[in-house]
Coordinates of C-alpha atoms (C1' of nucleotides) in Angstrom, one line a residue:
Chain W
X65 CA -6.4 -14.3 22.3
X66 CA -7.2 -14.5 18.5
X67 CA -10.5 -12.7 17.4
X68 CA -13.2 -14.9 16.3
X69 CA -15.8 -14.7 14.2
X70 CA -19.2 -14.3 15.0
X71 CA -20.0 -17.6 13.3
X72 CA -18.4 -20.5 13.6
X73 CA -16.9 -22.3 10.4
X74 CA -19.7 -24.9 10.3
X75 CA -22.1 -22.3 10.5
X76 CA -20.9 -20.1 8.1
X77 CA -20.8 -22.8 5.4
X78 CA -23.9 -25.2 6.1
X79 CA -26.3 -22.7 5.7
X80 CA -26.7 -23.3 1.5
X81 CA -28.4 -26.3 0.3
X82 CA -26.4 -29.6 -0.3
X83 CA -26.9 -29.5 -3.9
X84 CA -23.8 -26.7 -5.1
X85 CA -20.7 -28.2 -5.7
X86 CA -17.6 -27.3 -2.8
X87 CA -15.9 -24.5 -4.1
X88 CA -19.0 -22.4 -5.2
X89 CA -20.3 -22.8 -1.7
X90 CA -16.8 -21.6 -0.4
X91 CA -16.8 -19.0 -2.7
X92 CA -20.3 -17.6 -1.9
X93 CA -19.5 -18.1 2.1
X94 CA -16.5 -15.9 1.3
X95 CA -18.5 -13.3 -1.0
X96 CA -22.2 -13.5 1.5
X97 CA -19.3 -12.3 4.3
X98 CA -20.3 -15.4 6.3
X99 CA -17.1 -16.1 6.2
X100 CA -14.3 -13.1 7.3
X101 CA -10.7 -11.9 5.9
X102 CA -8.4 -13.9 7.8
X103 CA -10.7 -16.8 8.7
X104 CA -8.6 -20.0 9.0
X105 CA -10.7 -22.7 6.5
X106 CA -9.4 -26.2 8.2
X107 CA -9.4 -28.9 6.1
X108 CA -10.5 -31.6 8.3
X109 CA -13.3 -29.5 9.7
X110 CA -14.4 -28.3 6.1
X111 CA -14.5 -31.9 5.4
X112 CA -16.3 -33.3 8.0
X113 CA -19.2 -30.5 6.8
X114 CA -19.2 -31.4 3.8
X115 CA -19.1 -35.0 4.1
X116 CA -16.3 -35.4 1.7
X117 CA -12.4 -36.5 2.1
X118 CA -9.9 -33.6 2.3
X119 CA -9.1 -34.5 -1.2
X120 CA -12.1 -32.0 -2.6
X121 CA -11.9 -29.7 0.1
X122 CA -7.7 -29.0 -0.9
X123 CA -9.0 -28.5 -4.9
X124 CA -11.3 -26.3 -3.8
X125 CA -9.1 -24.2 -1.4
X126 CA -6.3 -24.2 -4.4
X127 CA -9.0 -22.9 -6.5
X128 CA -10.1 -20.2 -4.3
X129 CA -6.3 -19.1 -4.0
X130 CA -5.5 -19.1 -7.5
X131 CA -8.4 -16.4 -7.3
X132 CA -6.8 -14.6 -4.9
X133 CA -9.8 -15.2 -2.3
X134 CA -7.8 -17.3 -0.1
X135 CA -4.1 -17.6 0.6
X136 CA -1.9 -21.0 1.5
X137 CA 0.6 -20.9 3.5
X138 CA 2.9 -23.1 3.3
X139 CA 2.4 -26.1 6.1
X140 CA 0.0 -23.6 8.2
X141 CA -3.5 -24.1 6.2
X142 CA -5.5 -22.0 3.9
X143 CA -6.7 -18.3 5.0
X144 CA -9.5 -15.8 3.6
X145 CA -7.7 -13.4 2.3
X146 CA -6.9 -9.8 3.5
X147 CA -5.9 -7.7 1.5
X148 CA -4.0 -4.6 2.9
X149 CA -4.6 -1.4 2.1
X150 CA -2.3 -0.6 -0.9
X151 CA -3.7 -3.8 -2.6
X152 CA -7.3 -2.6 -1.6
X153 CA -6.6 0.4 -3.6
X154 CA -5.1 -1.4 -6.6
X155 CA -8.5 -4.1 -6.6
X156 CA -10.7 -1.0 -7.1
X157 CA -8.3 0.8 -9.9
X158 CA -8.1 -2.4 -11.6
X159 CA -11.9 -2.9 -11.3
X160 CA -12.4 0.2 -12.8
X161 CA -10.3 0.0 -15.7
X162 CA -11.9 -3.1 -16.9
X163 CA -15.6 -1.8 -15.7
X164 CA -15.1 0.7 -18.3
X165 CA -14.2 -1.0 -21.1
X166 CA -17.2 -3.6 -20.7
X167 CA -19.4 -0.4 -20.5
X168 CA -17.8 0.5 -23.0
X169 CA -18.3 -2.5 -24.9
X170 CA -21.9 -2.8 -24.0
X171 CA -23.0 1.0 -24.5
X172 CA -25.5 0.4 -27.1
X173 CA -25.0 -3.0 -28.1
X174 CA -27.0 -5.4 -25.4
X175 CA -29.8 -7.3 -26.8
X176 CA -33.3 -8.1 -25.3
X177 CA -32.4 -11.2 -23.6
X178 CA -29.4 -9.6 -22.1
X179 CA -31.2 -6.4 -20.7
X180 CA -33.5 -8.9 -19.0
X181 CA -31.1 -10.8 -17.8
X182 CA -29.6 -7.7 -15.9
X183 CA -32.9 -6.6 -15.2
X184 CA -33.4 -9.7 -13.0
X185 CA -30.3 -10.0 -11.4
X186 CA -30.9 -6.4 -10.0
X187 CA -34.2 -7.6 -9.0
X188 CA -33.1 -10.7 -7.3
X189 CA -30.6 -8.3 -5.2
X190 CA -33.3 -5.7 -4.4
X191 CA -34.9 -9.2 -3.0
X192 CA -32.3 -9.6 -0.9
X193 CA -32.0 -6.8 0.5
X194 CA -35.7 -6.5 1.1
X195 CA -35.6 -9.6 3.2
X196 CA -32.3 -7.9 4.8
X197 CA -29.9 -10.6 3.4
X198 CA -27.2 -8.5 2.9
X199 CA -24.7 -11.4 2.5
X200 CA -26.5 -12.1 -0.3
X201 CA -27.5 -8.8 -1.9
X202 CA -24.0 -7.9 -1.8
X203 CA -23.1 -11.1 -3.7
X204 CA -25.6 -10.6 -6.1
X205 CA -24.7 -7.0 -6.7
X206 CA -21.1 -8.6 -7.4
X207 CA -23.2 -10.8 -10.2
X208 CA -24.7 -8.0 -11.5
X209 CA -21.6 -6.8 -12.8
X210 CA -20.0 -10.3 -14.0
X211 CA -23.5 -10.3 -15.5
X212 CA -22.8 -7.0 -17.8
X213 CA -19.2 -8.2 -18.9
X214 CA -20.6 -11.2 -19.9
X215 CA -22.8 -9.5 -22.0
X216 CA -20.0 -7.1 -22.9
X217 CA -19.2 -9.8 -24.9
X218 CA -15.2 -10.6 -23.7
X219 CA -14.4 -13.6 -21.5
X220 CA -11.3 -12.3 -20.6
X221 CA -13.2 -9.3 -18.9
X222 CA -15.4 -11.9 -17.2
X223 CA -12.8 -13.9 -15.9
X224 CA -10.7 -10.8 -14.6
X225 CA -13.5 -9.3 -13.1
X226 CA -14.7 -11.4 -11.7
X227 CA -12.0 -12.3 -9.2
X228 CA -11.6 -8.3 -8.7
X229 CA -15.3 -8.4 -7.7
X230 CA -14.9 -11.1 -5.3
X231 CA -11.9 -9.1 -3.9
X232 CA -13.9 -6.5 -3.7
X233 CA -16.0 -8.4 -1.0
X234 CA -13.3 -8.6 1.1
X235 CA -12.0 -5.2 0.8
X236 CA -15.9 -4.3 1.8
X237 CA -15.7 -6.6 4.8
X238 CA -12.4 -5.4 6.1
X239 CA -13.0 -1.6 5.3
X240 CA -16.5 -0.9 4.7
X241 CA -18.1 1.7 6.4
X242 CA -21.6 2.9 5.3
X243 CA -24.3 1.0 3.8
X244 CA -23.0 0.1 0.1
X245 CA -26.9 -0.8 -0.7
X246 CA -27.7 2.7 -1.0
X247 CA -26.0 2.4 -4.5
X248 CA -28.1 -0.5 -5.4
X249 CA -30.3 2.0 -7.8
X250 CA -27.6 3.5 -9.7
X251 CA -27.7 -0.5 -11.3
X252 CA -30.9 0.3 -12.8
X253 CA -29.8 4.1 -13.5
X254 CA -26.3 1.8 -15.8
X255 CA -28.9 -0.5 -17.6
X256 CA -30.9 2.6 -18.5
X257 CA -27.7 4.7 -19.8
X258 CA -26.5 1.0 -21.3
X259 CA -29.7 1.0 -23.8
X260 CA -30.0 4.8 -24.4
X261 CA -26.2 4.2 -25.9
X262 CA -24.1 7.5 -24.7
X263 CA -20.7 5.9 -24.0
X264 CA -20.0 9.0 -22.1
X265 CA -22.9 8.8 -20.1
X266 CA -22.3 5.3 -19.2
X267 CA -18.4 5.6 -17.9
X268 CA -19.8 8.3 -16.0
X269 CA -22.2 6.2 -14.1
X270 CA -19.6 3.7 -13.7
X271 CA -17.5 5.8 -12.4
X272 CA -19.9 7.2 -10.3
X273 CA -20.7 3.9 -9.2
X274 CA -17.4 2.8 -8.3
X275 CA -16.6 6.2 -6.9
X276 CA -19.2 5.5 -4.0
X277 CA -17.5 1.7 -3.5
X278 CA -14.9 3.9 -2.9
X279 CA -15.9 6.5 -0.6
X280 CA -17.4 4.0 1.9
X281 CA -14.4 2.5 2.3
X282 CA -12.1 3.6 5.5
X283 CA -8.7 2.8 4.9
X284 CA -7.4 4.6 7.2
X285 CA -9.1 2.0 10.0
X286 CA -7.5 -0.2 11.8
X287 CA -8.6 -3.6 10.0
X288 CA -11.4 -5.5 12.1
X289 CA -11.6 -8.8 13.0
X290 CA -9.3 -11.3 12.3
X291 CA -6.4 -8.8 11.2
X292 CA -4.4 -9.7 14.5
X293 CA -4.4 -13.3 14.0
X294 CA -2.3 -12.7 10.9
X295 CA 0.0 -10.5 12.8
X296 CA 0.6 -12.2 15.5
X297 CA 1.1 -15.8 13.9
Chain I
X220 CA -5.4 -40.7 -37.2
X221 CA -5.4 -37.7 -34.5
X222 CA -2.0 -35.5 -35.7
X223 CA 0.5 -36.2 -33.1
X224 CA 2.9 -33.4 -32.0
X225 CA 6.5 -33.2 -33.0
X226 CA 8.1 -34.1 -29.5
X227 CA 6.4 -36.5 -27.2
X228 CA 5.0 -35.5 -23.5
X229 CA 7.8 -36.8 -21.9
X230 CA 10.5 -35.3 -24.5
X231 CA 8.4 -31.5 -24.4
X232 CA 8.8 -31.7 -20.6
X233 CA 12.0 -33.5 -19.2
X234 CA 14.5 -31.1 -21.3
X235 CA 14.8 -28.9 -17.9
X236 CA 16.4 -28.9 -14.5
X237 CA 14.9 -30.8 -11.9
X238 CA 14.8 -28.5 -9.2
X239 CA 12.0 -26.1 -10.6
X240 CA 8.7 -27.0 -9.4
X241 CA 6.1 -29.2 -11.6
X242 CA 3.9 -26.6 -11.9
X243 CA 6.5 -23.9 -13.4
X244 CA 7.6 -26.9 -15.9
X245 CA 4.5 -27.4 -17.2
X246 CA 4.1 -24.0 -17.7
X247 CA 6.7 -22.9 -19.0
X248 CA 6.7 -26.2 -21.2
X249 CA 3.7 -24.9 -22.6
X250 CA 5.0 -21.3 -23.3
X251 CA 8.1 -21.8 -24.6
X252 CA 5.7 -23.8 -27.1
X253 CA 7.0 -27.8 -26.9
X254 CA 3.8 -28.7 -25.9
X255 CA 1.2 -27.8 -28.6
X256 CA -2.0 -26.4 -28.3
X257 CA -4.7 -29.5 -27.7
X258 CA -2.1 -31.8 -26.8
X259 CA -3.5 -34.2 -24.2
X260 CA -2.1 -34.1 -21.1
X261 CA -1.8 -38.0 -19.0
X262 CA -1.6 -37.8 -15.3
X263 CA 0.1 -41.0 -15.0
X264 CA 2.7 -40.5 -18.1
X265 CA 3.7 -36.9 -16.1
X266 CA 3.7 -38.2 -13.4
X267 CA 6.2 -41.0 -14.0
X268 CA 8.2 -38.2 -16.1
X269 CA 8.2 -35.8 -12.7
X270 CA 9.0 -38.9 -10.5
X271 CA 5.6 -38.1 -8.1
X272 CA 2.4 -39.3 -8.0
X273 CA -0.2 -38.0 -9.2
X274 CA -1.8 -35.7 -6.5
X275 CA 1.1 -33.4 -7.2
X276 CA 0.7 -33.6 -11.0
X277 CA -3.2 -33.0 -10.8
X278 CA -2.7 -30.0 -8.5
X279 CA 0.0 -28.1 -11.4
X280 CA -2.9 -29.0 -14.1
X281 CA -6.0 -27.7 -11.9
X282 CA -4.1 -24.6 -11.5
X283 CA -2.8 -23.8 -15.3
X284 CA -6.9 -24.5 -15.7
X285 CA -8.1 -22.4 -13.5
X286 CA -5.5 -19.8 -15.5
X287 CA -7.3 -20.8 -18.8
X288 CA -3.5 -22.3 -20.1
X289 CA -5.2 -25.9 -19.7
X290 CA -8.9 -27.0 -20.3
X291 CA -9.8 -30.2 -18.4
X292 CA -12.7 -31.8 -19.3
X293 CA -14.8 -34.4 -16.8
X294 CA -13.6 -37.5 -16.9
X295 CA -11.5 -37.3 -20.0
X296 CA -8.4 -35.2 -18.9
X297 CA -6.4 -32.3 -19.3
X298 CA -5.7 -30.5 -22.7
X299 CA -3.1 -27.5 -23.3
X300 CA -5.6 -24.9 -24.3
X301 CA -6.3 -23.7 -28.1
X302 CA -8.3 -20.5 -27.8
X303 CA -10.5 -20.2 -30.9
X304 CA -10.3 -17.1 -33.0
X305 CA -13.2 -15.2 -31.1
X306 CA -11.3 -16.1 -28.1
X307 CA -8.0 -15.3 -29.3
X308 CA -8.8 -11.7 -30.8
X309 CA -10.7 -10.7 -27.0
X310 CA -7.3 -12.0 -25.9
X311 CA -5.5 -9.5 -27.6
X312 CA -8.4 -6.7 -26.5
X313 CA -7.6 -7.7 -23.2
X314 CA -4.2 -7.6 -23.0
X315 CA -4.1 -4.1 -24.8
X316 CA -6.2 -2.6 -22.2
X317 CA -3.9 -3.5 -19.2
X318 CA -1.0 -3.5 -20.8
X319 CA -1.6 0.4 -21.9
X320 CA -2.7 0.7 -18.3
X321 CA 0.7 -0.3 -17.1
X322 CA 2.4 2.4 -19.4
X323 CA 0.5 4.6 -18.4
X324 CA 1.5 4.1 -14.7
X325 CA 4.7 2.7 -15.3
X326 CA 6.0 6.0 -17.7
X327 CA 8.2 8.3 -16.4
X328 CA 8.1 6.4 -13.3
X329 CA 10.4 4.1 -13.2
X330 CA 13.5 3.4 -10.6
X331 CA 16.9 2.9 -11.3
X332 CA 16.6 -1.2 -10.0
X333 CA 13.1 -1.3 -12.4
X334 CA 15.1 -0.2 -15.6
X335 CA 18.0 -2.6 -14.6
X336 CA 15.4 -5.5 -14.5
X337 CA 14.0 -4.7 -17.3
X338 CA 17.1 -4.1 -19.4
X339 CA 18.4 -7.7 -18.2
X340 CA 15.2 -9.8 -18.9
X341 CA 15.3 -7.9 -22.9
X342 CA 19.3 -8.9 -22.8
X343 CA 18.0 -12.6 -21.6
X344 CA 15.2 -12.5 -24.2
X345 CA 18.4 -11.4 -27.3
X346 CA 20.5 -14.2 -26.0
X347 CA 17.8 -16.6 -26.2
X348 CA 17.0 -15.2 -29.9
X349 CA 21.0 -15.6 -31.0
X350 CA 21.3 -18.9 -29.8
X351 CA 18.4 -20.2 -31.9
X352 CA 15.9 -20.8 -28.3
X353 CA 12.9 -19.4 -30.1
X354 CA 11.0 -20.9 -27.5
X355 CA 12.9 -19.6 -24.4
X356 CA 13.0 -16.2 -26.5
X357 CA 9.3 -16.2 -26.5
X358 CA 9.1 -17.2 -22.9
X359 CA 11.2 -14.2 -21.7
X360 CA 9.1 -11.7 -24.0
X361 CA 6.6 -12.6 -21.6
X362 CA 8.2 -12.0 -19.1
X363 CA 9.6 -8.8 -19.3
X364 CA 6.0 -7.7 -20.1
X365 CA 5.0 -9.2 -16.7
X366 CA 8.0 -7.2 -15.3
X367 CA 6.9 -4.0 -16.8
X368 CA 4.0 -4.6 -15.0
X369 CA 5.1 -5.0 -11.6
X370 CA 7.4 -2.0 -12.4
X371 CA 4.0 -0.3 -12.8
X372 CA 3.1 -1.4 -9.1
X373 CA -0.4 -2.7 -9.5
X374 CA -0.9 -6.6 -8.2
X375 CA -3.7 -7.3 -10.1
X376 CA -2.7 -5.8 -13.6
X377 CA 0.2 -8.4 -13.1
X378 CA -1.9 -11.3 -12.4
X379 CA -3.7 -10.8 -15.0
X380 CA -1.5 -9.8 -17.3
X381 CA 0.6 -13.1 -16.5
X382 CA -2.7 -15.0 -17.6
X383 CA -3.1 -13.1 -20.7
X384 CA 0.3 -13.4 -22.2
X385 CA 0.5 -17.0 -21.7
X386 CA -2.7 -17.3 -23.6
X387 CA -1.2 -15.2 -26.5
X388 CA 1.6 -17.9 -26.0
X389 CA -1.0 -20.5 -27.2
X390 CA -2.5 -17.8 -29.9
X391 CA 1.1 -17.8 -31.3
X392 CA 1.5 -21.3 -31.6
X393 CA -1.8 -21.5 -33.6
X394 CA -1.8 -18.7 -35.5
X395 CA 1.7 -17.4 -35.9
X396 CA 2.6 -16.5 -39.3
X397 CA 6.4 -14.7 -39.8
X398 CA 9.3 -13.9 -37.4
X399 CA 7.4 -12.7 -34.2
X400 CA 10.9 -11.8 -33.2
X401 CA 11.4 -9.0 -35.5
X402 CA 9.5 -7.1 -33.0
X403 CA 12.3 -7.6 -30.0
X404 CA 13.8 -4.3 -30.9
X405 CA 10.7 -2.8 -29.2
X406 CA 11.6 -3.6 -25.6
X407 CA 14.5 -1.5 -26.2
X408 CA 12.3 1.3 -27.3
X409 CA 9.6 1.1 -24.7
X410 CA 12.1 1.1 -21.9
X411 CA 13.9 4.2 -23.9
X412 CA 10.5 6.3 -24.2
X413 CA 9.1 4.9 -20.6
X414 CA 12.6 6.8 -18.9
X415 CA 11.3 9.7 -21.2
X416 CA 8.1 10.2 -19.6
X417 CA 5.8 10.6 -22.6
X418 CA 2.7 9.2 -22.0
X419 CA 1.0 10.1 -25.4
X420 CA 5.0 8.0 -26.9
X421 CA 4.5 5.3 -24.5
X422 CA 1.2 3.9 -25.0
X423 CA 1.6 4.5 -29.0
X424 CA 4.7 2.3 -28.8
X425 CA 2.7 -0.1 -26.7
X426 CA -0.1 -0.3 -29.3
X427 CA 2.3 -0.5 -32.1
X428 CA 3.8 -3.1 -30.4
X429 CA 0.9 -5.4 -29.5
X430 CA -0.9 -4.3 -33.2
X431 CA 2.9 -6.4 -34.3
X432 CA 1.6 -9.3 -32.7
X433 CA -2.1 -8.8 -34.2
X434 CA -0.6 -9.0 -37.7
X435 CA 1.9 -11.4 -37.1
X436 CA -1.0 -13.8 -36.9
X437 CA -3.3 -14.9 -39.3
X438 CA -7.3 -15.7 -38.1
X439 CA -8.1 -17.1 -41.1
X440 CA -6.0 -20.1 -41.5
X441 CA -7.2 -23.3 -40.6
X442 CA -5.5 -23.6 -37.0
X443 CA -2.7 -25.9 -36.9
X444 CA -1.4 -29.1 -35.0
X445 CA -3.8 -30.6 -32.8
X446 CA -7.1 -29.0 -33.8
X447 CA -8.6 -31.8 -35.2
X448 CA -8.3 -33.8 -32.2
X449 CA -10.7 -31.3 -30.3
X450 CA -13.0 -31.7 -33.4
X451 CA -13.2 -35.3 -33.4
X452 CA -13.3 -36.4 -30.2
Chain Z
dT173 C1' 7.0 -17.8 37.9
dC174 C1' 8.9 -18.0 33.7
dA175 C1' 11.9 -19.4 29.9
dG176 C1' 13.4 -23.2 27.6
dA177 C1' 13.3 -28.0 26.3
dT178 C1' 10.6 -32.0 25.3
dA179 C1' 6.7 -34.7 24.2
dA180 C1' 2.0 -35.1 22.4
dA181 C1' -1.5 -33.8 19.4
dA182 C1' -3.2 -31.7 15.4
dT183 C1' -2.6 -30.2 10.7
dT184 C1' -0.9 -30.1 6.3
dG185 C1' 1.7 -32.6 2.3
dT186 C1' 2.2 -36.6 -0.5
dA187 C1' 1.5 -41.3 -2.0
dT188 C1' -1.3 -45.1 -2.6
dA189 C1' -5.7 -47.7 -3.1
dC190 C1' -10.1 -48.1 -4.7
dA191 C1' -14.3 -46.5 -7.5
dA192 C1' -16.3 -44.6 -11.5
dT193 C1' -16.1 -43.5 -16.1
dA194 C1' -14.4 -43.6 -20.7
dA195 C1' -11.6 -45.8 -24.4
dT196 C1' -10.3 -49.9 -26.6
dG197 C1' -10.6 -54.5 -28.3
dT198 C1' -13.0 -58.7 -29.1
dT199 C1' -16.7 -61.5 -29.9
dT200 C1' -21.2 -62.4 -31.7
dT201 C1' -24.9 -61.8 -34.8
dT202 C1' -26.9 -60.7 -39.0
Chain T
dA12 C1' -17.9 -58.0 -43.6
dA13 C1' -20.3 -54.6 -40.8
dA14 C1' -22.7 -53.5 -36.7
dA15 C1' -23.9 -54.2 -32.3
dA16 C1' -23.0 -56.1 -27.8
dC17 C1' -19.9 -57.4 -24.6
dA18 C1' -15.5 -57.7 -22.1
dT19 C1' -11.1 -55.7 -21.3
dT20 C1' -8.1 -52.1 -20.6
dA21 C1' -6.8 -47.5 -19.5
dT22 C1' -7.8 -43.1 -17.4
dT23 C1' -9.8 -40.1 -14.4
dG24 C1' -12.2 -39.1 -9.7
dT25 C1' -12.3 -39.7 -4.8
dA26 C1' -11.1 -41.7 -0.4
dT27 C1' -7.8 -43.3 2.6
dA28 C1' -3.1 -44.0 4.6
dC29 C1' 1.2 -42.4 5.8
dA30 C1' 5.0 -38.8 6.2
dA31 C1' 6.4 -34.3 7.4
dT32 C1' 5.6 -30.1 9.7
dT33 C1' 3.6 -27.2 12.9
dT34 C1' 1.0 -26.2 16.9
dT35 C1' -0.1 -27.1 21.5
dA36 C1' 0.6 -29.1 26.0
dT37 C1' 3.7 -30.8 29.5
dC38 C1' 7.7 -31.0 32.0
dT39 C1' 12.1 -29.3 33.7
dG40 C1' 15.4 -26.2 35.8
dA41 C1' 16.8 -22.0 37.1

DNA sequence: TCAGATAAAATTGTATACAATAATGTTTTT
DNA sequence: AAAAACATTATTGTATACAATTTTATCTGA
């Protein structure tokens, strides 16, 4: 028998407001962990919840696996992805090549409305995980950071990271061990070093940072749920 | 009167085989540079040209816009992209930072079947060049980057990579001044210094190589073909 | 009972039809 | 003749219909 997941696909997706277009209600399913590596997205069903024709769900699923957050195979439906444990690895060194150039880029050079900006986004995540959303506190720490290399000032970094990011949630889902939150200060600890200006500071912290995404990551576990179906089908 | 590109849609596309897919036509189409930057891009006209409808057609263009190759705007279509100077110089930024990344990986680590690829696809490039193909020649310097890169054996520098050099593709087209070409000789040397093993040689050759393109291009000039249809419309 | 073959159902892939929006052309008015 | 208003055409956005493929269920024969 297959694993399932502990919600069902309906459940996992209705619970935003009707209001966000398809794909960034995927997305966020995908990133929140309502939705697990390996979860098969049916079209018909994905439909029927959004109470649109397969036409927009298929855009949005192609979307998603240009991003690398969902695969297609061919004739057998759309998949969250899984990434195994080599690519794992790669996501995070990748991640932390281009998290260190945005720091690198924004050491000393973020303006007013951009430090607030961060300084809210950490705030809406501290929210979160107050209220014990971690779905959400996790996406949002994933926002933080698409937040900084925006202010970095390179879309190319925001773009690229932002895909590693939401890879990142899966490689949290499949291999995460500890509580990640407990990093959730060293965001204010990055802002601080961001507008003191000591470019060696701040790729220290990021590295730090990272370092800790990292460390509570088991790779050498089995993968959890859903990792059969893909074997076996 | 919007400027009109030298070679019509259906002329910039049909000139290939018609086994490869739609997607990898347009794409290519756009690299090799017969399809100008701006140049709109109708759903019917391709797909009477690709013989499908156009489901198939809108799929290929959703996809080179999700990898920033195509901008579609609501309601009024798909454009090949024409990344503005700001845009085009984070391009190169971009591009630099992965691409020494990849040296740095890829140096002194390289297999005898990597070197082989990599020799071939800088022999395909030359041919390309002595027949006159400047646009297939182009194409294939691409692509023995992209090689290099999954010679390097990180996923995600490829991906991105890909995206990148088909955007300096576009940045070529606009802003390309002399012979880019002059600089083919460097594939030659790269692969040379990679088997070597000196990191500190590699990733100067890499940023001599890359600064090449920087200078080839000129940020001042007014861009090209096509920009004043984005202006006026 | 179980393996294999066959039939039914479900799912994805593609084409077509219709709706909504934008672009174009024509008429009307001043 | 110029500008505005309207009608027409063309183009994109979405839903539906059909085809191809896979998955599941049923049947058959050792």
């Amino acid at each position: 028998m297959l694993p399932k997941n502990t919600k069902t696909l309906v459940e996992s997706v209705k619970e935003k407001g009707p209001n966000l277009d398809i794909y960034r209600r995927l997305f966020d399913s995908i990133l929140e962990q309502r939705l697990a590596p390996n979860t098969k997205l049916n079209e018909q069903d994905l439909a029927q919840v959004f109470g649109v024709s397969r036409t927009l769900i298929r855009q949005s699923l192609q979307r998603l696996a240009a991003e690398q957050v969902v695969v297609m195979h061919k004739n057998r439906g759309a998949y969250v992805a899984a990434p195994d444990v080599v690519l794992a690895k790669q996501i995070l060194d990748a991640r932390e090549l281009i998290e260190l150039a945005v720091v690198e880029l924004a050491c000393g050079a973020l303006g007013e409305t951009e430090i607030e900006a961060l300084r809210m986004m950490v705030a809406l995540e501290e929210q979160a995980f107050a209220h014990g959303d971690m779905g959400t506190a996790l996406r949002r720490s994933g926002e933080f950071h698409v937040r900084l290399a925006q202010a970095a000032g390179n879309q190319p970094y925001v773009n690229m990271l932002r895909g590693l990011i939401s890879q990142t949630s899966l490689i949290i889902a499949m291999y995460g061990q500890g509580e990640i939150q407990c990093a959730r200060d060293e965001h204010n600890d990055l802002i601080k070093a961001l507008i003191a200006g000591d470019k060696t500071v701040c790729a220290k912290l990021m590295r730090h940072h990272l370092g800790h995404l990292r460390t509570s990551c088991d790779f050498n576990r089995r993968v959890k749920s859903g990792s059969l179906a893909m074997v076996l089908s």
